[in-house]
């Protein structure tokens, strides 16, 4: 990478590479999944490789999406170069384990096409996000260590509903912007007044599915507080 491109990556307009920060909640949720399904966190080597993989995947997907908003010029080219390199490096890491090779095609598809597919995915966006996060935080780390999901365990479904609920709430704040771009998410379809009800329904369903597990109960409580604050700010 040229020095000019490196300087572009380190310029104030580029920092922080916020997509890479997604690797932190990814790692925490992966640790929780490993502990839940296997009773242990895995080896230090596995943990190190997984965290590096998280950094690369987060940069390859989230920052590649944000690169479209950077504008033309060297900064944009630097973004595409670094996210492309991250996607290839993450794919190489996934290919080191036979059990994780199947994750390469969806990773590359998200890197190359997530931005362009937003309008198509819009009607199911929160559910797509929930499924993708469960794949990355449950099925990927378990495949990485050669383990599987506990039989008849509701945790993956509950996690998917939780993440979908929070993703949907974030879309509520983007209703005007998404509608202007003809991106009809469930939030746009339901409208600002009724959209949060879908998140409440998903979180309540997660509580029932998990028989009131503390994680789902806490998530529902936190969501209620966040939504109440959001409504007060709007009013």
PDB file of C-alpha atoms in Angstrom:
ATOM      1  CA  UNK A   1       0.000   0.000   0.000  1.00  0.00           C
ATOM      2  CA  UNK A   2       1.421   3.398  -0.986  1.00  0.00           C
ATOM      3  CA  UNK A   3       2.313   6.056   1.572  1.00  0.00           C
ATOM      4  CA  UNK A   4      -0.339   8.321   0.044  1.00  0.00           C
ATOM      5  CA  UNK A   5      -2.988   5.655   0.633  1.00  0.00           C
ATOM      6  CA  UNK A   6      -1.741   5.067   4.177  1.00  0.00           C
ATOM      7  CA  UNK A   7      -1.993   8.793   4.892  1.00  0.00           C
ATOM      8  CA  UNK A   8      -5.551   8.740   3.542  1.00  0.00           C
ATOM      9  CA  UNK A   9      -6.461   5.896   5.886  1.00  0.00           C
ATOM     10  CA  UNK A  10      -5.071   7.816   8.844  1.00  0.00           C
ATOM     11  CA  UNK A  11      -6.604  11.175   7.953  1.00  0.00           C
ATOM     12  CA  UNK A  12      -9.164  12.731  10.355  1.00  0.00           C
ATOM     13  CA  UNK A  13     -11.916  12.064   7.824  1.00  0.00           C
ATOM     14  CA  UNK A  14     -11.205   8.345   7.963  1.00  0.00           C
ATOM     15  CA  UNK A  15     -10.874   7.779  11.690  1.00  0.00           C
ATOM     16  CA  UNK A  16     -12.287   5.946  13.437  1.00  0.00           C
ATOM     17  CA  UNK A  17     -12.848   2.922  11.212  1.00  0.00           C
ATOM     18  CA  UNK A  18     -16.041   2.415  13.131  1.00  0.00           C
ATOM     19  CA  UNK A  19     -16.954  -0.862  11.465  1.00  0.00           C
ATOM     20  CA  UNK A  20     -13.965  -2.530  13.091  1.00  0.00           C
ATOM     21  CA  UNK A  21     -15.402  -1.716  16.523  1.00  0.00           C
ATOM     22  CA  UNK A  22     -18.176  -4.216  15.799  1.00  0.00           C
ATOM     23  CA  UNK A  23     -15.549  -6.893  16.512  1.00  0.00           C
ATOM     24  CA  UNK A  24     -15.874  -6.185  20.256  1.00  0.00           C
ATOM     25  CA  UNK A  25     -19.563  -7.162  20.682  1.00  0.00           C
ATOM     26  CA  UNK A  26     -18.929 -10.005  18.216  1.00  0.00           C
ATOM     27  CA  UNK A  27     -16.184 -11.385  20.473  1.00  0.00           C
ATOM     28  CA  UNK A  28     -18.267 -11.004  23.638  1.00  0.00           C
ATOM     29  CA  UNK A  29     -21.265 -12.782  22.123  1.00  0.00           C
ATOM     30  CA  UNK A  30     -19.048 -15.508  20.675  1.00  0.00           C
ATOM     31  CA  UNK A  31     -17.572 -16.121  24.125  1.00  0.00           C
ATOM     32  CA  UNK A  32     -21.050 -16.356  25.617  1.00  0.00           C
ATOM     33  CA  UNK A  33     -22.128 -18.821  22.915  1.00  0.00           C
ATOM     34  CA  UNK A  34     -19.060 -21.009  23.402  1.00  0.00           C
ATOM     35  CA  UNK A  35     -19.586 -21.051  27.160  1.00  0.00           C
ATOM     36  CA  UNK A  36     -23.275 -21.864  26.768  1.00  0.00           C
ATOM     37  CA  UNK A  37     -22.932 -24.641  24.201  1.00  0.00           C
ATOM     38  CA  UNK A  38     -19.589 -26.214  25.195  1.00  0.00           C
ATOM     39  CA  UNK A  39     -19.100 -25.196  28.836  1.00  0.00           C
ATOM     40  CA  UNK A  40     -15.785 -23.490  28.049  1.00  0.00           C
ATOM     41  CA  UNK A  41     -14.390 -20.478  26.218  1.00  0.00           C
ATOM     42  CA  UNK A  42     -11.926 -22.386  24.035  1.00  0.00           C
ATOM     43  CA  UNK A  43      -8.152 -22.083  23.921  1.00  0.00           C
ATOM     44  CA  UNK A  44      -6.203 -18.835  23.900  1.00  0.00           C
ATOM     45  CA  UNK A  45      -5.090 -19.608  20.352  1.00  0.00           C
ATOM     46  CA  UNK A  46      -8.690 -20.071  19.198  1.00  0.00           C
ATOM     47  CA  UNK A  47      -9.677 -16.853  20.941  1.00  0.00           C
ATOM     48  CA  UNK A  48      -6.869 -14.898  19.293  1.00  0.00           C
ATOM     49  CA  UNK A  49      -7.680 -16.198  15.836  1.00  0.00           C
ATOM     50  CA  UNK A  50     -11.374 -15.522  16.328  1.00  0.00           C
ATOM     51  CA  UNK A  51     -10.766 -11.949  17.466  1.00  0.00           C
ATOM     52  CA  UNK A  52      -8.509 -11.293  14.463  1.00  0.00           C
ATOM     53  CA  UNK A  53     -11.180 -12.819  12.241  1.00  0.00           C
ATOM     54  CA  UNK A  54     -13.796 -10.546  13.842  1.00  0.00           C
ATOM     55  CA  UNK A  55     -11.697  -7.447  13.154  1.00  0.00           C
ATOM     56  CA  UNK A  56     -11.248  -8.430   9.522  1.00  0.00           C
ATOM     57  CA  UNK A  57     -14.896  -9.379   8.964  1.00  0.00           C
ATOM     58  CA  UNK A  58     -16.223  -6.227  10.631  1.00  0.00           C
ATOM     59  CA  UNK A  59     -13.942  -4.010   8.542  1.00  0.00           C
ATOM     60  CA  UNK A  60     -14.712  -5.968   5.361  1.00  0.00           C
ATOM     61  CA  UNK A  61     -18.488  -5.675   5.748  1.00  0.00           C
ATOM     62  CA  UNK A  62     -19.349  -2.585   7.816  1.00  0.00           C
ATOM     63  CA  UNK A  63     -16.609  -0.255   6.591  1.00  0.00           C
ATOM     64  CA  UNK A  64     -17.133  -1.412   2.993  1.00  0.00           C
ATOM     65  CA  UNK A  65     -20.742  -0.267   3.372  1.00  0.00           C
ATOM     66  CA  UNK A  66     -19.680   3.077   4.854  1.00  0.00           C
ATOM     67  CA  UNK A  67     -17.125   3.590   2.069  1.00  0.00           C
ATOM     68  CA  UNK A  68     -19.973   4.536  -0.266  1.00  0.00           C
ATOM     69  CA  UNK A  69     -20.503   7.690   1.818  1.00  0.00           C
ATOM     70  CA  UNK A  70     -16.871   8.796   1.797  1.00  0.00           C
ATOM     71  CA  UNK A  71     -16.948  10.418  -1.645  1.00  0.00           C
ATOM     72  CA  UNK A  72     -14.608  10.099  -4.604  1.00  0.00           C
ATOM     73  CA  UNK A  73     -10.844  10.397  -4.526  1.00  0.00           C
ATOM     74  CA  UNK A  74      -7.957   8.746  -2.677  1.00  0.00           C
ATOM     75  CA  UNK A  75      -9.886   8.391   0.576  1.00  0.00           C
ATOM     76  CA  UNK A  76     -12.582   6.298  -1.087  1.00  0.00           C
ATOM     77  CA  UNK A  77      -9.980   4.211  -2.927  1.00  0.00           C
ATOM     78  CA  UNK A  78      -8.124   3.621   0.342  1.00  0.00           C
ATOM     79  CA  UNK A  79     -11.317   2.420   1.974  1.00  0.00           C
ATOM     80  CA  UNK A  80     -12.035  -0.025  -0.838  1.00  0.00           C
ATOM     81  CA  UNK A  81      -8.449  -1.281  -0.833  1.00  0.00           C
ATOM     82  CA  UNK A  82      -8.352  -1.887   2.925  1.00  0.00           C
ATOM     83  CA  UNK A  83     -11.794  -3.495   3.118  1.00  0.00           C
ATOM     84  CA  UNK A  84     -11.024  -5.683   0.115  1.00  0.00           C
ATOM     85  CA  UNK A  85      -7.785  -6.826   1.714  1.00  0.00           C
ATOM     86  CA  UNK A  86      -9.663  -7.525   4.972  1.00  0.00           C
ATOM     87  CA  UNK A  87     -12.233  -9.659   3.114  1.00  0.00           C
ATOM     88  CA  UNK A  88      -9.481 -11.725   1.473  1.00  0.00           C
ATOM     89  CA  UNK A  89      -7.559 -12.120   4.745  1.00  0.00           C
ATOM     90  CA  UNK A  90     -10.713 -13.181   6.606  1.00  0.00           C
ATOM     91  CA  UNK A  91     -11.504 -15.680   3.855  1.00  0.00           C
ATOM     92  CA  UNK A  92      -7.998 -17.119   4.147  1.00  0.00           C
ATOM     93  CA  UNK A  93      -8.438 -17.555   7.914  1.00  0.00           C
ATOM     94  CA  UNK A  94     -11.775 -19.272   7.407  1.00  0.00           C
ATOM     95  CA  UNK A  95     -10.193 -21.654   4.889  1.00  0.00           C
ATOM     96  CA  UNK A  96      -7.671 -22.788   7.489  1.00  0.00           C
ATOM     97  CA  UNK A  97     -10.460 -24.793   9.127  1.00  0.00           C
ATOM     98  CA  UNK A  98     -12.471 -27.231   7.017  1.00  0.00           C
ATOM     99  CA  UNK A  99     -15.484 -26.645   9.258  1.00  0.00           C
ATOM    100  CA  UNK A 100     -15.559 -22.885   8.541  1.00  0.00           C
ATOM    101  CA  UNK A 101     -14.998 -22.859   4.760  1.00  0.00           C
ATOM    102  CA  UNK A 102     -18.751 -22.568   4.171  1.00  0.00           C
ATOM    103  CA  UNK A 103     -18.700 -19.111   5.776  1.00  0.00           C
ATOM    104  CA  UNK A 104     -16.496 -17.685   2.992  1.00  0.00           C
ATOM    105  CA  UNK A 105     -19.191 -17.216   0.270  1.00  0.00           C
ATOM    106  CA  UNK A 106     -21.621 -15.282   2.537  1.00  0.00           C
ATOM    107  CA  UNK A 107     -18.757 -13.129   3.839  1.00  0.00           C
ATOM    108  CA  UNK A 108     -17.642 -12.189   0.328  1.00  0.00           C
ATOM    109  CA  UNK A 109     -21.259 -11.612  -0.727  1.00  0.00           C
ATOM    110  CA  UNK A 110     -21.807  -9.210   2.189  1.00  0.00           C
ATOM    111  CA  UNK A 111     -18.529  -7.429   1.468  1.00  0.00           C
ATOM    112  CA  UNK A 112     -19.265  -6.932  -2.212  1.00  0.00           C
ATOM    113  CA  UNK A 113     -23.023  -6.562  -2.315  1.00  0.00           C
ATOM    114  CA  UNK A 114     -24.604  -5.586   1.000  1.00  0.00           C
ATOM    115  CA  UNK A 115     -24.933  -1.897   0.094  1.00  0.00           C
ATOM    116  CA  UNK A 116     -26.475  -2.602  -3.305  1.00  0.00           C
ATOM    117  CA  UNK A 117     -28.885  -5.181  -1.873  1.00  0.00           C
ATOM    118  CA  UNK A 118     -30.326  -2.939   0.855  1.00  0.00           C
ATOM    119  CA  UNK A 119     -33.445  -2.055  -1.135  1.00  0.00           C
ATOM    120  CA  UNK A 120     -34.116  -5.746  -1.861  1.00  0.00           C
ATOM    121  CA  UNK A 121     -33.451  -6.840   1.721  1.00  0.00           C
ATOM    122  CA  UNK A 122     -35.332  -3.886   3.230  1.00  0.00           C
ATOM    123  CA  UNK A 123     -38.636  -5.706   3.966  1.00  0.00           C
ATOM    124  CA  UNK A 124     -36.756  -8.324   6.035  1.00  0.00           C
ATOM    125  CA  UNK A 125     -33.756  -6.233   7.096  1.00  0.00           C
ATOM    126  CA  UNK A 126     -33.959  -6.667  10.909  1.00  0.00           C
ATOM    127  CA  UNK A 127     -34.528 -10.404  10.531  1.00  0.00           C
ATOM    128  CA  UNK A 128     -31.636 -10.671   8.072  1.00  0.00           C
ATOM    129  CA  UNK A 129     -29.379  -8.794  10.501  1.00  0.00           C
ATOM    130  CA  UNK A 130     -30.493 -11.056  13.359  1.00  0.00           C
ATOM    131  CA  UNK A 131     -29.789 -14.211  11.362  1.00  0.00           C
ATOM    132  CA  UNK A 132     -26.392 -12.932  10.169  1.00  0.00           C
ATOM    133  CA  UNK A 133     -25.324 -12.026  13.701  1.00  0.00           C
ATOM    134  CA  UNK A 134     -26.370 -15.413  15.091  1.00  0.00           C
ATOM    135  CA  UNK A 135     -24.408 -17.082  12.304  1.00  0.00           C
ATOM    136  CA  UNK A 136     -21.340 -15.008  13.246  1.00  0.00           C
ATOM    137  CA  UNK A 137     -21.688 -15.240  17.029  1.00  0.00           C
ATOM    138  CA  UNK A 138     -22.968 -18.794  17.499  1.00  0.00           C
ATOM    139  CA  UNK A 139     -22.445 -21.061  14.506  1.00  0.00           C
ATOM    140  CA  UNK A 140     -19.080 -19.616  13.419  1.00  0.00           C
ATOM    141  CA  UNK A 141     -17.253 -19.907  16.776  1.00  0.00           C
ATOM    142  CA  UNK A 142     -18.716 -23.372  17.375  1.00  0.00           C
ATOM    143  CA  UNK A 143     -17.566 -24.523  13.936  1.00  0.00           C
ATOM    144  CA  UNK A 144     -14.196 -22.915  14.642  1.00  0.00           C
ATOM    145  CA  UNK A 145     -13.632 -25.191  17.661  1.00  0.00           C
ATOM    146  CA  UNK A 146     -15.323 -28.215  16.106  1.00  0.00           C
ATOM    147  CA  UNK A 147     -18.442 -28.152  18.299  1.00  0.00           C
ATOM    148  CA  UNK A 148     -22.163 -27.926  17.596  1.00  0.00           C
ATOM    149  CA  UNK A 149     -25.294 -26.236  18.928  1.00  0.00           C
ATOM    150  CA  UNK A 150     -27.027 -27.948  21.824  1.00  0.00           C
ATOM    151  CA  UNK A 151     -29.977 -30.024  20.668  1.00  0.00           C
ATOM    152  CA  UNK A 152     -33.392 -28.332  20.973  1.00  0.00           C
ATOM    153  CA  UNK A 153     -31.756 -25.241  22.449  1.00  0.00           C
ATOM    154  CA  UNK A 154     -33.748 -21.996  21.960  1.00  0.00           C
ATOM    155  CA  UNK A 155     -30.769 -19.685  22.511  1.00  0.00           C
ATOM    156  CA  UNK A 156     -29.885 -19.071  18.819  1.00  0.00           C
ATOM    157  CA  UNK A 157     -33.509 -18.211  18.003  1.00  0.00           C
ATOM    158  CA  UNK A 158     -33.776 -15.951  21.053  1.00  0.00           C
ATOM    159  CA  UNK A 159     -30.551 -14.162  20.130  1.00  0.00           C
ATOM    160  CA  UNK A 160     -31.796 -13.674  16.572  1.00  0.00           C
ATOM    161  CA  UNK A 161     -35.040 -12.128  17.831  1.00  0.00           C
ATOM    162  CA  UNK A 162     -33.166  -9.852  20.236  1.00  0.00           C
ATOM    163  CA  UNK A 163     -30.801  -8.579  17.572  1.00  0.00           C
ATOM    164  CA  UNK A 164     -33.651  -8.133  15.098  1.00  0.00           C
ATOM    165  CA  UNK A 165     -35.555  -6.091  17.701  1.00  0.00           C
ATOM    166  CA  UNK A 166     -32.652  -3.716  18.335  1.00  0.00           C
ATOM    167  CA  UNK A 167     -31.831  -3.448  14.633  1.00  0.00           C
ATOM    168  CA  UNK A 168     -35.451  -2.564  13.945  1.00  0.00           C
ATOM    169  CA  UNK A 169     -35.412   0.172  16.597  1.00  0.00           C
ATOM    170  CA  UNK A 170     -32.331   1.689  14.933  1.00  0.00           C
ATOM    171  CA  UNK A 171     -34.278   1.723  11.654  1.00  0.00           C
ATOM    172  CA  UNK A 172     -37.035   3.753  13.306  1.00  0.00           C
ATOM    173  CA  UNK A 173     -34.666   6.722  13.525  1.00  0.00           C
ATOM    174  CA  UNK A 174     -33.912   6.329   9.803  1.00  0.00           C
ATOM    175  CA  UNK A 175     -37.531   6.232   8.616  1.00  0.00           C
ATOM    176  CA  UNK A 176     -37.435   9.585   6.799  1.00  0.00           C
ATOM    177  CA  UNK A 177     -34.068   8.927   5.171  1.00  0.00           C
ATOM    178  CA  UNK A 178     -34.942   5.362   4.142  1.00  0.00           C
ATOM    179  CA  UNK A 179     -38.334   6.386   2.766  1.00  0.00           C
ATOM    180  CA  UNK A 180     -36.676   9.082   0.653  1.00  0.00           C
ATOM    181  CA  UNK A 181     -34.420   6.387  -0.850  1.00  0.00           C
ATOM    182  CA  UNK A 182     -37.375   4.000  -1.405  1.00  0.00           C
ATOM    183  CA  UNK A 183     -35.895   1.586   1.131  1.00  0.00           C
ATOM    184  CA  UNK A 184     -39.066   0.174   2.689  1.00  0.00           C
ATOM    185  CA  UNK A 185     -37.944  -1.422   5.936  1.00  0.00           C
ATOM    186  CA  UNK A 186     -40.543  -2.730   8.409  1.00  0.00           C
ATOM    187  CA  UNK A 187     -40.028   0.550  10.296  1.00  0.00           C
ATOM    188  CA  UNK A 188     -40.969   2.559   7.198  1.00  0.00           C
ATOM    189  CA  UNK A 189     -43.969   0.311   6.528  1.00  0.00           C
ATOM    190  CA  UNK A 190     -45.294   0.547  10.090  1.00  0.00           C
ATOM    191  CA  UNK A 191     -44.545   4.236  10.675  1.00  0.00           C
ATOM    192  CA  UNK A 192     -42.806   5.875  13.624  1.00  0.00           C
ATOM    193  CA  UNK A 193     -45.750   5.475  15.999  1.00  0.00           C
ATOM    194  CA  UNK A 194     -46.307   1.745  15.604  1.00  0.00           C
ATOM    195  CA  UNK A 195     -42.861   0.517  14.508  1.00  0.00           C
ATOM    196  CA  UNK A 196     -41.495  -0.018  18.052  1.00  0.00           C
ATOM    197  CA  UNK A 197     -44.322  -2.490  18.698  1.00  0.00           C
ATOM    198  CA  UNK A 198     -42.567  -5.003  16.449  1.00  0.00           C
ATOM    199  CA  UNK A 199     -39.450  -4.823  18.625  1.00  0.00           C
ATOM    200  CA  UNK A 200     -41.522  -5.285  21.780  1.00  0.00           C
ATOM    201  CA  UNK A 201     -43.181  -8.330  20.191  1.00  0.00           C
ATOM    202  CA  UNK A 202     -39.824  -9.862  19.224  1.00  0.00           C
ATOM    203  CA  UNK A 203     -38.292  -9.308  22.663  1.00  0.00           C
ATOM    204  CA  UNK A 204     -41.374 -10.661  24.418  1.00  0.00           C
ATOM    205  CA  UNK A 205     -41.297 -13.732  22.171  1.00  0.00           C
ATOM    206  CA  UNK A 206     -37.620 -14.231  23.053  1.00  0.00           C
ATOM    207  CA  UNK A 207     -38.508 -14.150  26.759  1.00  0.00           C
ATOM    208  CA  UNK A 208     -41.213 -16.772  26.307  1.00  0.00           C
ATOM    209  CA  UNK A 209     -39.010 -18.977  24.098  1.00  0.00           C
ATOM    210  CA  UNK A 210     -36.233 -18.940  26.679  1.00  0.00           C
ATOM    211  CA  UNK A 211     -38.634 -19.357  29.631  1.00  0.00           C
ATOM    212  CA  UNK A 212     -37.762 -15.902  30.907  1.00  0.00           C
ATOM    213  CA  UNK A 213     -33.972 -16.193  30.816  1.00  0.00           C
ATOM    214  CA  UNK A 214     -32.319 -13.231  32.533  1.00  0.00           C
ATOM    215  CA  UNK A 215     -30.611 -12.075  29.329  1.00  0.00           C
ATOM    216  CA  UNK A 216     -33.874 -11.754  27.430  1.00  0.00           C
ATOM    217  CA  UNK A 217     -35.666 -10.150  30.395  1.00  0.00           C
ATOM    218  CA  UNK A 218     -32.851  -7.590  30.770  1.00  0.00           C
ATOM    219  CA  UNK A 219     -32.913  -6.866  27.043  1.00  0.00           C
ATOM    220  CA  UNK A 220     -36.664  -6.231  27.120  1.00  0.00           C
ATOM    221  CA  UNK A 221     -36.273  -3.937  30.151  1.00  0.00           C
ATOM    222  CA  UNK A 222     -33.388  -2.026  28.543  1.00  0.00           C
ATOM    223  CA  UNK A 223     -35.352  -1.679  25.323  1.00  0.00           C
ATOM    224  CA  UNK A 224     -38.314  -0.231  27.218  1.00  0.00           C
ATOM    225  CA  UNK A 225     -36.064   2.407  28.797  1.00  0.00           C
ATOM    226  CA  UNK A 226     -34.358   3.295  25.512  1.00  0.00           C
ATOM    227  CA  UNK A 227     -37.659   3.544  23.665  1.00  0.00           C
ATOM    228  CA  UNK A 228     -39.181   5.704  26.402  1.00  0.00           C
ATOM    229  CA  UNK A 229     -36.210   8.071  26.240  1.00  0.00           C
ATOM    230  CA  UNK A 230     -36.422   8.171  22.442  1.00  0.00           C
ATOM    231  CA  UNK A 231     -40.129   9.086  22.603  1.00  0.00           C
ATOM    232  CA  UNK A 232     -39.481  11.843  25.152  1.00  0.00           C
ATOM    233  CA  UNK A 233     -36.717  13.265  22.951  1.00  0.00           C
ATOM    234  CA  UNK A 234     -39.030  13.213  19.934  1.00  0.00           C
ATOM    235  CA  UNK A 235     -41.831  14.963  21.830  1.00  0.00           C
TER     236      UNK A 235
END
